[in-house]
Short mmCIF file of C-alpha atoms in Angstrom, two decimals:
data_model
loop_
_atom_site.label_atom_id
_atom_site.label_comp_id
_atom_site.label_asym_id
_atom_site.label_seq_id
_atom_site.Cartn_x
_atom_site.Cartn_y
_atom_site.Cartn_z
CA MET A 14 139.42 -34.44 32.28
CA SER A 15 137.23 -31.28 31.48
CA GLU A 16 136.84 -30.51 27.84
CA THR A 17 138.31 -26.92 28.30
CA LEU A 18 141.41 -26.23 30.32
CA SER A 19 141.20 -24.43 33.68
CA ASP A 20 142.84 -21.16 34.20
CA ILE A 21 144.21 -22.02 37.54
CA GLY A 22 144.35 -25.06 39.89
CA LEU A 23 143.85 -25.54 43.70
CA VAL A 24 145.35 -28.35 45.91
CA GLY A 25 143.78 -28.75 49.51
CA LEU A 26 139.93 -28.46 50.02
CA ALA A 27 139.69 -27.61 53.55
CA VAL A 28 137.53 -24.66 54.48
CA MET A 29 139.86 -22.01 53.29
CA GLY A 30 140.66 -23.88 50.35
CA GLN A 31 136.99 -24.43 49.16
CA ASN A 32 136.11 -20.72 49.85
CA LEU A 33 139.15 -19.38 47.83
CA ALA A 34 138.27 -21.73 45.00
CA LEU A 35 134.62 -20.55 44.95
CA ASN A 36 135.96 -16.85 45.11
CA ILE A 37 138.09 -17.74 41.93
CA ALA A 38 135.24 -19.35 40.10
CA ASP A 39 132.78 -16.44 40.99
CA HIS A 40 134.91 -14.24 39.05
CA GLY A 41 134.56 -16.19 35.92
CA PHE A 42 137.91 -18.06 36.02
CA LYS A 43 137.52 -21.85 35.62
CA ILE A 44 139.41 -23.62 38.50
CA SER A 45 140.41 -27.40 38.72
CA VAL A 46 140.71 -28.57 42.44
CA TYR A 47 142.31 -31.75 43.77
CA ASN A 48 142.15 -33.03 47.34
CA ARG A 49 143.92 -36.04 48.85
CA THR A 50 140.73 -37.46 49.94
CA THR A 51 138.55 -37.96 46.68
CA GLU A 52 135.32 -38.02 48.50
CA THR A 53 135.82 -34.46 49.50
CA MET A 54 136.64 -33.01 46.27
CA GLU A 55 133.68 -34.88 44.77
CA LYS A 56 131.12 -33.43 47.30
CA PHE A 57 132.53 -30.04 46.85
CA VAL A 58 132.18 -30.23 43.02
CA ALA A 59 128.73 -31.58 43.47
CA ASP A 60 127.66 -28.85 45.93
CA ASN A 61 128.76 -26.14 43.64
CA PRO A 62 127.49 -26.90 39.90
CA ASN A 63 126.71 -23.40 38.58
CA THR A 64 129.67 -21.19 39.40
CA PRO A 65 130.28 -18.37 36.80
CA GLY A 66 133.79 -19.82 35.92
CA GLY A 67 133.26 -23.45 36.75
CA VAL A 68 134.79 -25.91 39.17
CA ALA A 69 136.36 -29.34 37.76
CA GLY A 70 137.16 -31.81 40.07
CA GLN A 71 140.24 -34.21 39.36
CA LYS A 72 141.14 -37.56 41.03
CA THR A 73 144.73 -37.80 40.39
CA VAL A 74 147.48 -35.30 40.62
CA GLU A 75 148.57 -36.20 37.02
CA GLU A 76 145.02 -35.52 35.67
CA PHE A 77 144.97 -32.22 37.90
CA VAL A 78 147.88 -30.88 36.20
CA LYS A 79 147.09 -31.83 32.77
CA SER A 80 143.60 -29.99 33.19
CA LEU A 81 145.59 -26.55 33.42
CA LYS A 82 146.43 -23.92 30.82
CA ARG A 83 150.03 -23.40 30.28
CA PRO A 84 151.87 -22.00 32.00
CA ARG A 85 150.34 -24.03 34.64
CA LYS A 86 149.28 -22.14 37.84
CA VAL A 87 148.73 -24.15 41.01
CA ILE A 88 147.64 -22.85 44.45
CA ILE A 89 148.51 -24.87 47.54
CA LEU A 90 146.30 -24.45 50.48
CA VAL A 91 147.51 -27.23 53.05
CA LYS A 92 149.28 -27.24 56.34
CA ALA A 93 152.49 -25.25 56.35
CA GLY A 94 155.70 -27.05 56.68
CA GLY A 95 156.13 -30.86 55.67
CA PRO A 96 152.69 -31.17 54.16
CA THR A 97 153.17 -28.37 51.85
CA ASP A 98 156.57 -29.75 50.80
CA ALA A 99 154.89 -33.09 50.25
CA VAL A 100 152.28 -31.35 47.74
CA ILE A 101 155.17 -29.76 45.90
CA ASN A 102 156.99 -32.91 45.46
CA SER A 103 153.94 -34.74 44.19
CA LEU A 104 153.31 -32.07 41.56
CA LEU A 105 157.03 -31.58 40.06
CA PRO A 106 156.93 -34.90 38.04
CA TYR A 107 153.80 -33.67 35.96
CA LEU A 108 154.65 -29.86 35.70
CA GLU A 109 157.01 -28.31 33.02
CA LYS A 110 159.38 -25.49 32.82
CA ASP A 111 158.06 -22.12 33.79
CA ASP A 112 154.81 -23.62 35.39
CA ILE A 113 154.03 -21.66 38.58
CA ILE A 114 153.39 -23.01 42.09
CA ILE A 115 151.66 -20.65 44.57
CA ASP A 116 151.70 -21.27 48.45
CA GLY A 117 148.84 -19.57 49.91
CA GLY A 118 149.36 -20.97 53.53
CA ASN A 119 150.81 -19.36 56.50
CA ALA A 120 154.39 -20.56 55.73
CA LEU A 121 157.55 -19.36 57.57
CA TRP A 122 159.14 -16.80 55.08
CA THR A 123 162.63 -18.71 55.27
CA ASP A 124 160.82 -21.98 53.93
CA THR A 125 159.42 -19.70 51.17
CA ILE A 126 162.97 -18.38 50.40
CA ARG A 127 164.26 -22.01 50.24
CA ARG A 128 161.50 -23.14 48.14
CA GLU A 129 161.77 -20.35 45.68
CA LYS A 130 165.28 -21.24 45.31
CA ASP A 131 165.05 -24.86 44.82
CA LEU A 132 162.27 -24.67 42.51
CA LYS A 133 164.07 -21.91 40.35
CA GLU A 134 166.92 -24.26 39.85
CA LYS A 135 164.65 -26.90 38.58
CA GLY A 136 163.19 -24.62 36.18
CA PHE A 137 159.97 -23.75 37.98
CA ARG A 138 158.44 -20.42 39.39
CA PHE A 139 157.22 -19.97 42.88
CA ILE A 140 154.88 -17.36 44.84
CA GLY A 141 154.50 -17.43 48.41
CA SER A 142 151.28 -15.47 48.91
CA GLY A 143 149.91 -14.40 52.33
CA VAL A 144 146.17 -14.60 52.35
CA SER A 145 144.23 -12.98 55.20
CA GLY A 146 140.67 -12.65 55.98
CA GLY A 147 139.68 -16.03 57.42
CA GLU A 148 136.96 -17.98 55.60
CA GLU A 149 134.77 -14.93 55.01
CA GLY A 150 137.65 -13.22 53.26
CA ALA A 151 138.71 -16.20 51.25
CA ARG A 152 135.18 -16.55 49.88
CA PHE A 153 134.39 -12.82 49.29
CA GLY A 154 137.75 -11.05 49.07
CA PRO A 155 140.96 -11.35 51.17
CA SER A 156 143.96 -9.15 51.32
CA LEU A 157 146.70 -11.02 49.17
CA MET A 158 150.41 -10.52 49.89
CA PRO A 159 152.33 -12.20 46.83
CA GLY A 160 156.14 -12.45 46.86
CA GLY A 161 158.52 -14.16 44.63
CA ASP A 162 159.20 -14.23 40.89
CA ARG A 163 157.91 -10.79 39.48
CA ALA A 164 157.06 -12.36 36.08
CA ALA A 165 155.15 -15.23 37.87
CA PHE A 166 153.07 -12.75 39.67
CA ALA A 167 152.36 -10.94 36.31
CA GLU A 168 150.69 -14.30 35.20
CA ILE A 169 148.47 -14.59 38.34
CA GLU A 170 147.80 -10.61 38.87
CA PRO A 171 144.62 -10.71 36.90
CA ILE A 172 143.17 -13.45 39.14
CA TRP A 173 144.75 -11.81 42.29
CA ASN A 174 143.17 -8.31 41.57
CA ALA A 175 139.85 -9.91 40.68
CA ILE A 176 139.49 -12.08 43.89
CA ALA A 177 140.85 -9.65 46.55
CA ALA A 178 138.95 -7.36 48.63
CA LYS A 179 138.11 -3.99 47.32
CA VAL A 180 138.18 -0.79 49.06
CA ASP A 181 136.86 2.80 47.96
CA ALA A 182 139.43 4.75 45.82
CA THR A 183 138.81 7.89 47.84
CA THR A 184 137.94 6.93 51.27
CA GLY A 185 139.85 3.71 51.71
CA LYS A 186 136.76 1.97 53.22
CA PRO A 187 136.10 -1.71 52.18
CA LEU A 188 133.45 -2.39 49.74
CA MET A 189 131.15 -4.97 51.02
CA GLY A 190 127.91 -6.71 49.90
CA ALA A 191 129.51 -9.74 47.83
CA THR A 192 127.15 -12.77 47.56
CA PRO A 193 127.75 -16.14 46.08
CA GLY A 194 127.90 -15.63 42.41
CA ASN A 195 127.79 -11.82 42.84
CA PRO A 196 131.25 -10.32 43.82
CA VAL A 197 132.01 -6.78 44.40
CA VAL A 198 133.08 -4.97 41.18
CA GLY A 199 135.14 -1.77 40.94
CA GLY A 200 137.22 -0.34 43.82
CA VAL A 201 140.89 -0.66 44.54
CA PRO A 202 142.03 -4.42 45.03
CA CYS A 203 143.64 -5.16 48.17
CA THR A 204 146.84 -6.91 46.76
CA THR A 205 150.24 -5.61 45.34
CA TYR A 206 153.37 -7.45 44.58
CA ILE A 207 155.30 -7.27 47.75
CA GLY A 208 158.95 -8.34 46.85
CA GLU A 209 161.07 -11.15 45.85
CA ASN A 210 161.26 -14.73 47.18
CA GLY A 211 159.93 -14.63 51.06
CA ALA A 212 158.70 -11.04 51.14
CA GLY A 213 154.87 -11.82 50.85
CA HIS A 214 154.89 -14.49 53.49
CA TYR A 215 157.13 -12.19 55.70
CA VAL A 216 154.67 -9.26 55.38
CA LYS A 217 151.78 -11.68 56.10
CA MET A 218 153.72 -12.89 59.42
CA VAL A 219 154.14 -9.25 60.46
CA HIS A 220 150.48 -8.51 59.82
CA ASN A 221 149.67 -11.52 62.11
CA GLY A 222 152.06 -10.15 64.75
CA ILE A 223 150.21 -6.74 64.56
CA GLU A 224 146.83 -8.88 64.90
CA TYR A 225 148.10 -10.38 68.19
CA GLY A 226 148.76 -6.96 69.45
CA ASP A 227 145.50 -5.43 68.36
CA MET A 228 143.51 -8.22 69.82
CA GLN A 229 145.18 -8.17 73.08
CA MET A 230 144.84 -4.39 73.31
CA ILE A 231 141.04 -4.65 72.80
CA CYS A 232 140.93 -7.36 75.60
CA GLU A 233 142.66 -4.92 77.87
CA ALA A 234 140.31 -2.13 77.16
CA TYR A 235 137.45 -4.61 77.96
CA ALA A 236 139.38 -5.75 81.19
CA ILE A 237 139.56 -1.92 82.29
CA MET A 238 135.97 -1.48 81.59
CA THR A 239 134.85 -4.42 83.75
CA GLY A 240 137.77 -4.30 86.40
CA VAL A 241 138.08 -0.69 87.11
CA LEU A 242 134.75 0.63 86.22
CA GLY A 243 132.47 -2.62 86.85
CA MET A 244 130.73 -2.60 83.52
CA THR A 245 128.88 -5.55 82.47
CA PRO A 246 129.73 -7.10 78.87
CA GLU A 247 126.69 -5.79 77.45
CA GLU A 248 127.66 -2.22 78.62
CA CYS A 249 131.06 -2.66 77.11
CA GLY A 250 129.55 -3.96 73.77
CA GLU A 251 127.70 -0.63 73.46
CA VAL A 252 130.93 1.18 73.94
CA PHE A 253 132.87 -0.79 71.31
CA ALA A 254 129.95 -0.29 68.88
CA GLU A 255 130.25 3.46 69.41
CA TRP A 256 134.02 3.48 68.88
CA ASN A 257 133.38 1.51 65.73
CA THR A 258 132.07 4.72 64.17
CA GLY A 259 135.09 6.78 64.93
CA VAL A 260 138.98 6.49 64.44
CA LEU A 261 138.99 3.01 65.90
CA ASP A 262 136.49 1.75 63.21
CA SER A 263 137.82 -1.93 62.33
CA PHE A 264 136.87 -5.26 61.87
CA LEU A 265 138.12 -6.36 65.33
CA ILE A 266 136.21 -3.59 67.04
CA GLU A 267 133.17 -4.41 65.12
CA ILE A 268 133.18 -8.15 66.11
CA THR A 269 134.27 -7.43 69.69
CA ALA A 270 131.12 -5.42 70.06
CA ASP A 271 129.01 -8.31 68.64
CA ILE A 272 130.61 -10.75 71.00
CA LEU A 273 130.21 -8.70 74.08
CA LYS A 274 126.31 -8.14 73.35
CA GLN A 275 125.86 -11.94 72.59
CA LYS A 276 124.12 -14.13 75.03
CA ASP A 277 124.90 -17.86 75.59
CA PRO A 278 122.12 -19.86 74.07
CA VAL A 279 122.69 -22.60 76.92
CA THR A 280 122.49 -20.52 80.07
CA GLY A 281 121.33 -17.17 78.76
CA LYS A 282 124.45 -15.14 80.34
CA PRO A 283 126.68 -13.22 78.69
CA PHE A 284 128.45 -15.28 76.10
CA VAL A 285 131.96 -14.12 76.93
CA ASP A 286 131.40 -14.99 80.56
CA ILE A 287 131.10 -18.87 79.68
CA VAL A 288 134.19 -18.83 77.38
CA LEU A 289 137.22 -20.14 79.12
CA ASP A 290 140.18 -17.53 79.56
CA ALA A 291 142.68 -19.75 77.89
CA ALA A 292 143.80 -18.37 74.54
CA GLY A 293 145.39 -20.62 71.74
CA GLN A 294 147.74 -19.69 69.13
CA LYS A 295 149.19 -20.99 65.89
CA GLY A 296 152.75 -19.56 66.01
CA THR A 297 152.92 -16.54 63.71
CA GLY A 298 152.97 -14.01 66.69
CA LYS A 299 155.78 -16.05 68.15
CA TRP A 300 157.71 -16.13 64.88
CA THR A 301 157.33 -12.18 64.75
CA SER A 302 158.68 -11.81 68.10
CA VAL A 303 161.61 -14.07 67.58
CA ASN A 304 162.38 -12.56 64.28
CA ALA A 305 162.37 -8.96 65.89
CA LEU A 306 164.77 -10.16 68.67
CA ASP A 307 167.03 -11.89 66.09
CA MET A 308 167.25 -8.64 64.14
CA GLY A 309 167.39 -6.23 67.30
CA VAL A 310 164.21 -4.32 66.52
CA PRO A 311 162.20 -3.16 69.47
CA ALA A 312 158.70 -4.94 69.15
CA PRO A 313 157.66 -5.28 72.66
CA THR A 314 153.97 -4.93 72.20
CA VAL A 315 153.68 -7.79 69.93
CA ALA A 316 155.86 -9.78 72.14
CA GLU A 317 153.68 -8.98 75.18
CA ALA A 318 150.46 -10.10 73.35
CA VAL A 319 152.22 -13.53 72.66
CA PHE A 320 153.20 -13.81 76.34
CA ALA A 321 149.59 -12.83 77.45
CA ARG A 322 148.30 -15.91 75.52
CA CYS A 323 151.00 -17.97 77.10
CA LEU A 324 150.06 -16.74 80.56
CA SER A 325 146.23 -17.35 79.89
CA ALA A 326 146.99 -20.99 79.04
CA ILE A 327 148.22 -21.67 82.36
CA LYS A 328 144.68 -21.60 83.65
CA GLU A 329 145.14 -24.15 86.53
CA GLU A 330 148.30 -22.39 87.91
CA ARG A 331 146.33 -18.78 87.88
CA VAL A 332 143.31 -20.24 89.61
CA ALA A 333 145.83 -21.66 92.41
CA ALA A 334 147.80 -18.49 92.67
CA SER A 335 144.56 -16.23 92.78
CA SER A 336 144.00 -17.90 96.43
CA GLN A 337 147.46 -17.26 97.57
CA LEU A 338 148.71 -14.20 95.98
CA PRO A 339 147.46 -10.85 97.49
CA GLY A 340 146.11 -8.24 95.14
CA VAL A 341 144.72 -4.75 95.96
CA SER A 342 141.50 -3.74 97.49
CA GLY A 343 139.64 -0.68 98.27
CA VAL A 344 140.44 1.32 95.18
CA ALA A 345 137.75 3.77 94.41
CA ALA A 346 136.54 3.65 90.56
CA PRO A 347 137.04 6.92 88.76
CA ALA A 348 134.21 9.45 89.59
CA ASP A 349 133.36 10.49 86.06
CA LYS A 350 132.77 7.03 84.26
CA LYS A 351 132.03 8.71 80.82
CA ALA A 352 135.26 10.60 80.80
CA PHE A 353 137.17 7.46 82.02
CA VAL A 354 135.65 5.39 79.13
CA ALA A 355 136.80 8.18 76.53
CA ALA A 356 140.26 7.89 78.30
CA ILE A 357 140.32 4.16 77.58
CA HIS A 358 139.54 4.86 73.97
CA ASP A 359 142.48 7.14 73.77
CA ALA A 360 144.80 4.63 75.42
CA LEU A 361 143.63 1.88 72.93
CA TYR A 362 144.28 4.38 70.13
CA CYS A 363 147.81 5.40 71.19
CA SER A 364 149.00 1.61 72.02
CA LYS A 365 147.58 0.64 68.53
CA ILE A 366 149.61 3.39 66.85
CA CYS A 367 152.76 2.08 68.52
CA ALA A 368 151.85 -1.44 67.79
CA TYR A 369 151.55 -0.65 64.10
CA ALA A 370 154.92 1.53 64.49
CA GLN A 371 156.79 -1.60 65.72
CA GLY A 372 155.44 -3.74 62.83
CA PHE A 373 156.37 -1.50 60.11
CA GLN A 374 159.88 -0.82 61.67
CA LEU A 375 160.30 -4.70 61.65
CA MET A 376 159.45 -4.65 58.08
CA ARG A 377 161.82 -1.78 57.29
CA GLU A 378 164.65 -3.67 58.95
CA ALA A 379 163.77 -6.96 57.11
CA GLN A 380 164.17 -5.40 53.76
CA LYS A 381 167.62 -4.42 54.45
CA GLU A 382 168.19 -7.94 55.92
CA TYR A 383 166.86 -9.76 52.95
CA LYS A 384 167.54 -7.10 50.08
CA TRP A 385 163.81 -6.65 49.44
CA LYS A 386 162.23 -3.26 48.14
CA LEU A 387 159.16 -2.95 50.21
CA ASN A 388 156.54 -0.10 49.47
CA PHE A 389 155.09 0.47 53.08
CA GLY A 390 152.31 2.86 51.49
CA GLU A 391 151.13 -0.04 49.42
CA ILE A 392 151.46 -2.66 52.31
CA ALA A 393 149.20 -0.42 54.36
CA GLN A 394 146.81 -0.07 51.42
CA ILE A 395 146.22 -3.67 51.19
CA PHE A 396 145.59 -4.08 54.81
CA ARG A 397 142.49 -1.71 54.29
CA GLY A 398 140.14 -4.35 53.45
CA GLY A 399 139.84 -8.20 53.54
CA CYS A 400 142.37 -8.92 56.27
CA ILE A 401 141.63 -9.21 60.01
CA ILE A 402 143.40 -5.75 60.84
CA ARG A 403 141.48 -3.94 58.30
CA ALA A 404 140.69 -0.61 59.82
CA ARG A 405 139.97 2.90 58.90
CA PHE A 406 143.34 3.68 60.80
CA LEU A 407 145.18 1.90 57.94
CA GLN A 408 144.17 4.99 55.56
CA LYS A 409 146.25 7.26 57.80
CA ILE A 410 149.40 5.01 57.57
CA THR A 411 148.77 4.93 53.68
CA GLU A 412 148.86 8.75 53.65
CA ALA A 413 151.83 8.93 56.03
CA TYR A 414 153.89 7.00 53.51
CA ALA A 415 152.70 9.03 50.72
CA ARG A 416 153.89 12.22 52.46
CA ASP A 417 157.30 10.35 53.18
CA GLY A 418 158.23 7.08 51.42
CA GLU A 419 161.43 6.92 53.62
CA LEU A 420 159.66 7.53 56.93
CA VAL A 421 161.79 5.94 59.71
CA ASN A 422 158.95 5.37 62.04
CA LEU A 423 155.17 6.05 62.10
CA LEU A 424 155.64 7.97 65.45
CA LEU A 425 157.36 10.78 63.37
CA ASP A 426 154.63 11.16 60.93
CA PRO A 427 153.05 14.65 61.56
CA PHE A 428 149.55 13.29 61.87
CA PHE A 429 150.49 10.45 64.28
CA LYS A 430 152.95 12.76 66.20
CA SER A 431 149.80 15.19 66.84
CA GLU A 432 147.40 12.35 67.74
CA ILE A 433 149.55 11.00 70.36
CA ALA A 434 150.36 14.57 71.83
CA ARG A 435 146.56 15.10 71.90
CA THR A 436 145.72 11.93 73.58
CA GLN A 437 148.80 10.63 75.74
CA GLY A 438 147.53 12.21 78.68
CA ASN A 439 144.59 9.80 78.88
CA TRP A 440 146.87 6.98 77.97
CA ARG A 441 148.86 7.53 80.92
CA THR A 442 145.99 8.13 83.24
CA VAL A 443 144.25 4.88 82.17
CA ILE A 444 147.34 2.76 82.50
CA ALA A 445 147.96 4.24 86.11
CA ALA A 446 144.46 3.56 87.06
CA ALA A 447 144.81 -0.09 85.86
CA VAL A 448 148.06 -0.59 87.66
CA GLN A 449 146.26 0.70 91.06
CA ALA A 450 143.50 -1.64 90.64
CA GLY A 451 145.65 -4.47 89.91
CA VAL A 452 144.40 -5.19 86.30
CA PRO A 453 147.12 -6.39 84.13
CA VAL A 454 147.52 -4.23 80.87
CA PRO A 455 150.96 -5.69 79.35
CA THR A 456 150.43 -4.28 75.84
CA PHE A 457 149.04 -0.92 76.83
CA SER A 458 151.95 -0.51 79.15
CA SER A 459 154.69 -2.11 76.65
CA ALA A 460 153.44 0.35 74.03
CA LEU A 461 153.81 3.33 76.45
CA SER A 462 157.24 2.32 77.48
CA TYR A 463 158.24 1.96 73.81
CA TYR A 464 156.92 5.53 73.06
CA ASP A 465 158.84 6.93 76.02
CA GLY A 466 162.03 4.95 75.17
CA TYR A 467 161.84 6.02 71.33
CA ARG A 468 161.37 9.76 72.55
CA SER A 469 164.30 9.67 74.94
CA ALA A 470 167.51 11.15 73.90
CA SER A 471 169.08 9.54 76.80
CA LEU A 472 168.53 6.02 78.42
CA PRO A 473 170.04 4.11 81.37
CA ALA A 474 171.86 1.98 78.79
CA ASN A 475 175.06 3.99 79.76
CA LEU A 476 174.95 2.04 83.16
CA LEU A 477 174.14 -1.17 81.56
CA GLN A 478 177.20 -1.00 79.15
CA ALA A 479 179.45 0.11 81.90
CA GLN A 480 178.19 -3.22 83.88
CA ARG A 481 178.98 -5.26 80.78
CA ASP A 482 182.56 -3.68 80.65
CA TYR A 483 183.14 -4.34 84.21
CA PHE A 484 182.35 -7.91 84.39
CA GLY A 485 183.06 -9.03 80.94
CA ALA A 486 185.35 -6.46 79.17
CA HIS A 487 182.73 -5.93 76.66
CA THR A 488 183.94 -2.31 75.96
CA TYR A 489 181.91 0.94 75.86
CA GLU A 490 181.72 4.00 73.58
CA ARG A 491 182.16 7.53 74.82
CA VAL A 492 179.76 10.58 74.52
CA ASP A 493 183.00 12.68 74.08
CA GLN A 494 184.30 10.73 71.09
CA PRO A 495 183.01 9.52 67.52
CA ARG A 496 180.77 6.66 67.31
CA GLY A 497 182.53 3.61 66.55
CA LYS A 498 185.49 4.10 68.81
CA PHE A 499 185.48 1.54 71.65
CA PHE A 500 187.27 1.76 75.11
CA HIS A 501 187.82 -0.55 78.13
CA LEU A 502 188.39 0.60 81.71
CA ASP A 503 190.89 -2.05 83.50
CA TRP A 504 188.51 -2.59 86.31
CA PRO A 505 190.53 -4.88 88.71
CA GLU A 506 193.80 -2.86 88.82
CA PRO A 507 194.46 0.07 91.05
CA GLY A 508 194.14 3.34 89.15
CA ARG A 509 191.98 1.48 86.64
CA PRO A 510 193.71 2.65 83.22
CA GLN A 511 191.57 3.42 80.12
CA LEU A 512 192.53 1.66 77.13
CA GLU A 513 191.31 2.26 73.60
CA VAL A 514 190.54 -1.01 71.91
#
């Protein structure tokens, strides 16, 4: 055991755990680390002997817990679900009252609610903290979304503020340039207390759902460029690089430009052309979609992004179908290529606005369901740096909630309302052209349908509800009566009397 006690401990030295531990040590905090495989821990400690704060390896759970200052603070970064519960159970015999366990994995928020409740009853405190940014973010500054006991967060807040990504206080742009042993200093940290019990992991889940939508929308823009305009991957890459200097400036646009300009080191062909078109997923997008359905919140763009990955996965079926199912032919490409590329930009921009509107609307409903008090402006702020969906665009969301903290939907904010009014003509033109050319654009089109549905004072659900009353006596409300009064038409009988129910 080390001569001096550590400020914090971490269990789980896979890539994310190692990088987060080094991030903590770079900021001058001493950290104890434990891994089920001792050899992994020993190699990690040996490879990092001179960090500013120091890394102390521990061979047993008991030694690990004893190496920590009180109240002890333990980060768990292992696979979500059963493995997380197993680690928690292994720690409990050695922890004491008011010690703090922090789950930094991609946990299901309902598991976090359960764990927080169970541990509180046993005298311990629990934080469920979303961690976004991948390996690089963990190493040099992630976006951190902690939820749970407010007093417990106060204990870890100095560490969370130090290790989080930083953005410029005026522009909201990420501050870059961190290197091992030399972290970014100054700026606004991309972390804030989210809310009670599972709020942090819930917001991280919605972040991931938006990420699914964002990635699929970018892929659809690329598909339109290649499928409608016949552009090469390198030409597409140049377009994305240009887009990254404007309103679409973001991490995902930046890496897309790099990917599309990359050559395959084996064949020399465009790298993207040798990558199999079968996408994987880890489930957080599905969680977001299922939760939206459970709560009755429209989030079709996130759901379509999940379904797009599912459709991509049945590669063999698609190959077989491609030789049997007819498509379209003889569709002329738009005459003005430059103007159409600009229109694709606007279609991506409008679709992105709708995806974020859906995500924030979902969080708004969740706070009612779980009795949280979410600050949507602060949530947008912490998404500006470190996380996968970091983008210039998020500064505008921050400003929208600064103007109106009770904003019902981002589409109603004056800025976003004017942006869609300015660009929606191009949005519609691009989707129509994609449909005519047989290029699938599920997130573009679902985002537009969401927008058109949300702005409609009247929808055909009147006919749908009449159908439900006809075959199942599910009742209906009348336009000439107050909301909440229900009626039923006795369909099978002659004369069909109307009954108030």
